[in-house]
Short mmCIF file of C-alpha atoms in Angstrom, two decimals:
data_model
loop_
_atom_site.label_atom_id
_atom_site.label_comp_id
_atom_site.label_asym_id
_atom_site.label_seq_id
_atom_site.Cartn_x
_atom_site.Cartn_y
_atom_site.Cartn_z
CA UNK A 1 4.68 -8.44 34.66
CA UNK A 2 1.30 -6.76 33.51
CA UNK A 3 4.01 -4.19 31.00
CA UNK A 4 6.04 -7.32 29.90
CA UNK A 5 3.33 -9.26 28.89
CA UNK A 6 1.47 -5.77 27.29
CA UNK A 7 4.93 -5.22 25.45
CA UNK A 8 5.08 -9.09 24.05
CA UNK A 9 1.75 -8.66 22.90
CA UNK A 10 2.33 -5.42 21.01
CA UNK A 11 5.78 -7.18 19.68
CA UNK A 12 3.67 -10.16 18.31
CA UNK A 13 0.62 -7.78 16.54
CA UNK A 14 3.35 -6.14 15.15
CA UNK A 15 4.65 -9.14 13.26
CA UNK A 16 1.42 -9.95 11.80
CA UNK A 17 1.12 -6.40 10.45
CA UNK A 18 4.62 -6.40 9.60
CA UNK A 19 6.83 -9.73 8.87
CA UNK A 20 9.90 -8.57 8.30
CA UNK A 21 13.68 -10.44 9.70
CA UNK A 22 15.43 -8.30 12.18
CA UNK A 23 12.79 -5.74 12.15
CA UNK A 24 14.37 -3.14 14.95
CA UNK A 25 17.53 -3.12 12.56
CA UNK A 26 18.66 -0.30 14.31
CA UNK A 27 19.70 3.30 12.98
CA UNK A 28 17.92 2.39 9.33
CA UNK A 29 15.12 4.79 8.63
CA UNK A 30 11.77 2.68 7.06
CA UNK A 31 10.07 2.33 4.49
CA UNK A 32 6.80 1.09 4.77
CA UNK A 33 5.14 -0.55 1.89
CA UNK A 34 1.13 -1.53 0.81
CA UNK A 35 0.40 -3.50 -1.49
CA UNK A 36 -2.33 -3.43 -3.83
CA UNK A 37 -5.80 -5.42 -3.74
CA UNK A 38 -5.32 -9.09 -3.55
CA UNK A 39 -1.53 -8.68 -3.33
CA UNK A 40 0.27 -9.26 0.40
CA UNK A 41 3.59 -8.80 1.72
CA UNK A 42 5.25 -11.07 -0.76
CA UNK A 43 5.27 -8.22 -3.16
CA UNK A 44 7.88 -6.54 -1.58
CA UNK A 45 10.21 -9.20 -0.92
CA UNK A 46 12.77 -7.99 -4.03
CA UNK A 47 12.00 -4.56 -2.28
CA UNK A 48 13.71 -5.66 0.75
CA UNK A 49 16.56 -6.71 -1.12
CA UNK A 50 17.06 -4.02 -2.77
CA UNK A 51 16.89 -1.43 -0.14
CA UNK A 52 19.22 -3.17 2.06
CA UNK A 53 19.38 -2.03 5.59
CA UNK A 54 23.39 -1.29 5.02
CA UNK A 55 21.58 1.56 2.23
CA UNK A 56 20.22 3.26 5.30
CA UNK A 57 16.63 2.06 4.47
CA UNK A 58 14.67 -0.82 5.95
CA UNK A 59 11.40 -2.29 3.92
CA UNK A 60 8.16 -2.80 5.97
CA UNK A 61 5.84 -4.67 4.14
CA UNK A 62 2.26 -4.51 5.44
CA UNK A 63 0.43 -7.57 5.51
CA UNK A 64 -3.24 -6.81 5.46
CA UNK A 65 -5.62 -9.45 7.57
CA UNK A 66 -7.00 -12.26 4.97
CA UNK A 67 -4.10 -13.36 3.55
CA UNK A 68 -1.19 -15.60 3.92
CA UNK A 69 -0.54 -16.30 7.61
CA UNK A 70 -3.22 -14.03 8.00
CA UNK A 71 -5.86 -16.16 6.33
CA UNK A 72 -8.27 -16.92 8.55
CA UNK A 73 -9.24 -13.08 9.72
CA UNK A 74 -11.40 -11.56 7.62
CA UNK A 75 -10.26 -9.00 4.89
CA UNK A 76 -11.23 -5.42 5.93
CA UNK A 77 -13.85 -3.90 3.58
CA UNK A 78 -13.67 -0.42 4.79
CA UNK A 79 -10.92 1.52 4.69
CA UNK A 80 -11.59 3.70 7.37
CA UNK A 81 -11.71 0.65 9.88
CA UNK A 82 -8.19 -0.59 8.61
CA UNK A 83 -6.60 2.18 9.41
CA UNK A 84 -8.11 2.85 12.87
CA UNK A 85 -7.02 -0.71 13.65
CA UNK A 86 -3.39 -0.09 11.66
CA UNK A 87 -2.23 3.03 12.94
CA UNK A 88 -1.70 2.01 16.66
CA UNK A 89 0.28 -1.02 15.38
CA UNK A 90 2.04 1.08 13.52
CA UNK A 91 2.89 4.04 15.59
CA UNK A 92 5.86 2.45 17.80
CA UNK A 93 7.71 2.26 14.41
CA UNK A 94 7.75 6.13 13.66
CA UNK A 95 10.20 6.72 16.03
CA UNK A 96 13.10 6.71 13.28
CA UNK A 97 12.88 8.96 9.80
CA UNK A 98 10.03 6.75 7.60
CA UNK A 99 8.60 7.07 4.45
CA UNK A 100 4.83 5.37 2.51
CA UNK A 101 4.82 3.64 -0.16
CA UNK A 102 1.44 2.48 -1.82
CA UNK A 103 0.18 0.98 -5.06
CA UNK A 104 -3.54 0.87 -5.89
CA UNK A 105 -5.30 0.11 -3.14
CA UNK A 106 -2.63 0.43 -0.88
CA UNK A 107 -1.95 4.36 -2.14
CA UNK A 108 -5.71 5.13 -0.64
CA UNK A 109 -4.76 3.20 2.76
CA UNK A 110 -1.01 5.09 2.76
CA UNK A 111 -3.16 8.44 2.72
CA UNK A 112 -5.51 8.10 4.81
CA UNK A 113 -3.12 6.44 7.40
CA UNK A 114 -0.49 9.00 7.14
CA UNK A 115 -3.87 11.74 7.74
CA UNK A 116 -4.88 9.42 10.71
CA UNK A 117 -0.88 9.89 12.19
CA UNK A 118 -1.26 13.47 12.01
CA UNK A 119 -4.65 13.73 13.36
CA UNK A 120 -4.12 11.12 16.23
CA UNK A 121 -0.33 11.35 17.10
CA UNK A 122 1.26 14.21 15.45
CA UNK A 123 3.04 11.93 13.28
CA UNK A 124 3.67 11.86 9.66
CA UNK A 125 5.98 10.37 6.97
CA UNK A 126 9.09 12.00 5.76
CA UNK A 127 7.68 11.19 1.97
CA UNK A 128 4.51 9.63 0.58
CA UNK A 129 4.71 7.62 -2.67
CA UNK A 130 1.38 6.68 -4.44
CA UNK A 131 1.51 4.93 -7.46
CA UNK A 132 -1.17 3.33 -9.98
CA UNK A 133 -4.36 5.29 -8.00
CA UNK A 134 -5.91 8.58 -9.30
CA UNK A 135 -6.02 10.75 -6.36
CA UNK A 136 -8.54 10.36 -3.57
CA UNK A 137 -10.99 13.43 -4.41
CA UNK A 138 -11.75 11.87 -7.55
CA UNK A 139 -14.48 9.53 -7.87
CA UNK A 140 -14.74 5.79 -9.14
CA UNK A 141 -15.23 4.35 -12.57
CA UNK A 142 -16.26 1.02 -11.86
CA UNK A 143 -18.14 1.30 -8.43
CA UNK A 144 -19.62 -2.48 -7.90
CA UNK A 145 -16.96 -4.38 -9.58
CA UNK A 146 -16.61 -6.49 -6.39
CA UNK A 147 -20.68 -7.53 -6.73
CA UNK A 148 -19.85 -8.83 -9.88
CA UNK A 149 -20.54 -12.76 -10.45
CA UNK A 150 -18.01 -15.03 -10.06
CA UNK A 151 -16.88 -15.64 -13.42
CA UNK A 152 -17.48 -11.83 -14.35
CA UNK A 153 -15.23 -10.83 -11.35
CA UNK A 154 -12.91 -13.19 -12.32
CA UNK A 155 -12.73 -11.96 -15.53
CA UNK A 156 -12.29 -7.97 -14.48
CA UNK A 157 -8.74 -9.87 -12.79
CA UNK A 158 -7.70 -11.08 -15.82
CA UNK A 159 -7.94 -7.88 -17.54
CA UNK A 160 -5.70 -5.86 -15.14
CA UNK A 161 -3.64 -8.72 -15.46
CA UNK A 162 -2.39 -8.54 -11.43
CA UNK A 163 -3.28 -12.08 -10.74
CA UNK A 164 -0.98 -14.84 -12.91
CA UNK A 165 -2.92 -16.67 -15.09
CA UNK A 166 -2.72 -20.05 -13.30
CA UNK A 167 -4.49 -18.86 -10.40
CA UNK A 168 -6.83 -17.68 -12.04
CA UNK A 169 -7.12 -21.19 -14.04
CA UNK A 170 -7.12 -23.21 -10.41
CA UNK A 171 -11.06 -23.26 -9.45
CA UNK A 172 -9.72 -24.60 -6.10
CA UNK A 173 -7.86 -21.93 -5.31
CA UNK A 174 -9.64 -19.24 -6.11
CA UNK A 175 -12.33 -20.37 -4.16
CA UNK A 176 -10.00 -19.94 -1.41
CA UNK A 177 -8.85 -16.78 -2.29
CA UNK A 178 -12.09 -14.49 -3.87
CA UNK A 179 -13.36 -13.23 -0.65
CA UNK A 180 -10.36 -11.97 0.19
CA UNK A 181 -9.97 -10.03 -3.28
CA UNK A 182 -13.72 -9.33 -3.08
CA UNK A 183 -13.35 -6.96 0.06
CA UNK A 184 -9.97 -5.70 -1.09
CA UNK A 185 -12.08 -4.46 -4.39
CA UNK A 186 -14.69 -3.10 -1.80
CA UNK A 187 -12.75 -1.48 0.31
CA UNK A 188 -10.91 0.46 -2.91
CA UNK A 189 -14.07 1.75 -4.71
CA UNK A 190 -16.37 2.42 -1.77
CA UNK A 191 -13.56 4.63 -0.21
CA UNK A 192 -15.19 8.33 0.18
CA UNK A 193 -12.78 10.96 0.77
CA UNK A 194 -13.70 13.47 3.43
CA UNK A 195 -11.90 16.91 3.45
CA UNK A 196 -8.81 17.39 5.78
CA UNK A 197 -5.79 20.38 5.42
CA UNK A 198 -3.87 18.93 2.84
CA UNK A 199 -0.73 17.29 3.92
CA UNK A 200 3.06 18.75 4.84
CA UNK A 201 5.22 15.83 3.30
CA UNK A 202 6.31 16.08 -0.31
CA UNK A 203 4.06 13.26 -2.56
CA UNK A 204 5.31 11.65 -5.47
CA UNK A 205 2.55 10.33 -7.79
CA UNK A 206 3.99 7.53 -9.89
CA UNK A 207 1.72 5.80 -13.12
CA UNK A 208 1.90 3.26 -16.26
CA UNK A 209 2.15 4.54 -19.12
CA UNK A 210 0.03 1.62 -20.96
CA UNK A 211 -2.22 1.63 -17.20
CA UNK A 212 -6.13 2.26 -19.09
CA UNK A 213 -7.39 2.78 -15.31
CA UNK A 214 -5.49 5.82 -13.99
CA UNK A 215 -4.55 8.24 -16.62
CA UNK A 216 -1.74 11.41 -15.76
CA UNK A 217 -4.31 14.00 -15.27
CA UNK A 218 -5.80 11.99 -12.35
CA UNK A 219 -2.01 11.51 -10.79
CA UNK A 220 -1.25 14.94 -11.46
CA UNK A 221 -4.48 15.62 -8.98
CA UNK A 222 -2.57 13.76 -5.94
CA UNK A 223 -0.94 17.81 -5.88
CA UNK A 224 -3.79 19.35 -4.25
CA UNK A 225 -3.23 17.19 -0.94
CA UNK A 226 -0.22 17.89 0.36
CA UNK A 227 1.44 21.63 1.09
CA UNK A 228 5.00 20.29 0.24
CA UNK A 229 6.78 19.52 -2.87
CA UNK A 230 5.21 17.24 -5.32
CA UNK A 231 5.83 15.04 -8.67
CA UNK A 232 4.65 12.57 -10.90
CA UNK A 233 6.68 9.78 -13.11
CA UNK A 234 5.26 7.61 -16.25
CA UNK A 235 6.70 4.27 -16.41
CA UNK A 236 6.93 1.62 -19.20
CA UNK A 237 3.79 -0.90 -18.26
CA UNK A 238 0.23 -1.48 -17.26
CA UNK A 239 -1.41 -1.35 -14.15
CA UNK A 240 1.19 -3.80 -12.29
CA UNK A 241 4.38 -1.52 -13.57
CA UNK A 242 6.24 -2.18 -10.18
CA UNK A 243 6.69 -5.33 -10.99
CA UNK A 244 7.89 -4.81 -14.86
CA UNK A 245 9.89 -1.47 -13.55
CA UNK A 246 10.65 -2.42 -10.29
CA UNK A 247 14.06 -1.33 -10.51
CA UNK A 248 13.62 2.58 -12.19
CA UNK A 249 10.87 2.58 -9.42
CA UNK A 250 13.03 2.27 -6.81
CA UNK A 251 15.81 4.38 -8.05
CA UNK A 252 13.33 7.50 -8.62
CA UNK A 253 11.80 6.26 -4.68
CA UNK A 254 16.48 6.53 -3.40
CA UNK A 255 16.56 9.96 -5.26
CA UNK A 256 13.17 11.26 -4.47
CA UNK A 257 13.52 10.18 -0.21
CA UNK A 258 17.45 9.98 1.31
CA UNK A 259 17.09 9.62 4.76
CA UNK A 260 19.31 11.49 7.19
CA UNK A 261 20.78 7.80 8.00
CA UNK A 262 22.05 7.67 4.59
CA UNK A 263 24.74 10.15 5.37
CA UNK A 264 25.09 9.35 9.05
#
């Protein structure tokens, strides 16, 4: 009884982390996706759509705490600690061929989580895709962004232009929402990277072409952490280009990462 209950408890952190229909979906390797500060699962839903489990790939969006159904726990501030507390979730669904995928903020958390597999369980991804972060050697621009004021802070949103516009308009609900964003911003620029061997999987950097934040030398750096094969792609857009490209992104992510299920 003391396994069944352990195993219904692991089932139900799981779906927190991970809310996704049908999410054993048998023989389908997985993709796991993280989205980028302020941003949830949500952001992936097309994703899941488009890489239909019949494709041989299954979409795992990650739903970091503070947000949606996960409202009322607190937003991690420290990258480090959501990773020690994501990787054991995570683990029991590495047992088929899977993949990263991480924009912004979520690129840092897909590194250092595929470095904490490796260290911790001997596990890594078949493929790591960071997109719209220079690579994690390189320091920050804007280190206290998230200790702006209010209205400054709010401001800095508007200017990536991640958040719509009528959000950002609703005092109400941005109340609700800012210190959730506020540790998300945290968490990104007080990230120090610490030295490890560089990693085995290939790593495919992709960028913005109109993105003022992370220019192509600073993607083209992502090279020096992994041993494998490794890229980088410009797409039309800012910052946010997986939304306005969505689809050439995920054609370059089918071309760049078939899974062995593919051709099964």
């Amino acid at each position: 009884m003391h396994t069944g209950d352990s195993s219904t408890q692991g089932r139900r952190q799981a779906e927190r982390w991970f809310p996704v229909r049908d999410p054993e979906c048998s023989g389908a390797a997985r993709l796991f996706c993280f989205p980028y500060a302020g941003g949830g699962a949500h952001i992936f839903r097309e994703w899941q759509e488009a890489f239909a489990p019949s494709s041989g790939v299954k979409v795992y969006p990650v739903q970091y705490p503070g947000r949606a159904a996960r409202m009322r726990e607190p937003a991690f501030a420290d990258c480090r600690a959501l990773v020690e507390a994501l990787a054991p979730v995570i683990l029991p669904l590495t047992d088929k061929p899977f993949a990263f995928f991480g924009h912004s903020m979520g690129a840092i958390v897909a590194f250092e989580l595929a470095r904490a597999l490796r260290r911790s369980y001997g596990r890594a991804p078949q493929c790591l895709f960071v997109s719209g972060r220079r690579a994690p050697h390189l320091p920050a621009r804007n280190p206290s962004v998230h200790e702006l004021p209010d209205a400054e802070f709010i401001d800095e949103l508007r200017r990536l232009e991640g958040t719509p516009p009528e959000v950002l308009a609703h005092p109400e609900l941005m109340e609700l929402l800012l210190p959730t964003i506020r540790a998300d911003f945290a968490l990104t620029q007080a990230y120090r990277y610490t030295d490890e061997p560089p990693l085995d999987c290939p790593v495919n950097a992709f960028g913005g072409t109109e993105d003022v934040d992370v220019e192509l030398w600073q993607l083209r750096a992502w090279c020096e952490h992994t041993t494998g094969a490794c890229s980088h792609e410009m797409f039309t857009g800012n910052h946010f280009f997986l939304h306005t490209a969505r689809e050439s992104l995920w054609r370059s992510i089918a071309r760049a990462w078939p899974p062995p299920a593919r051709h099964g």
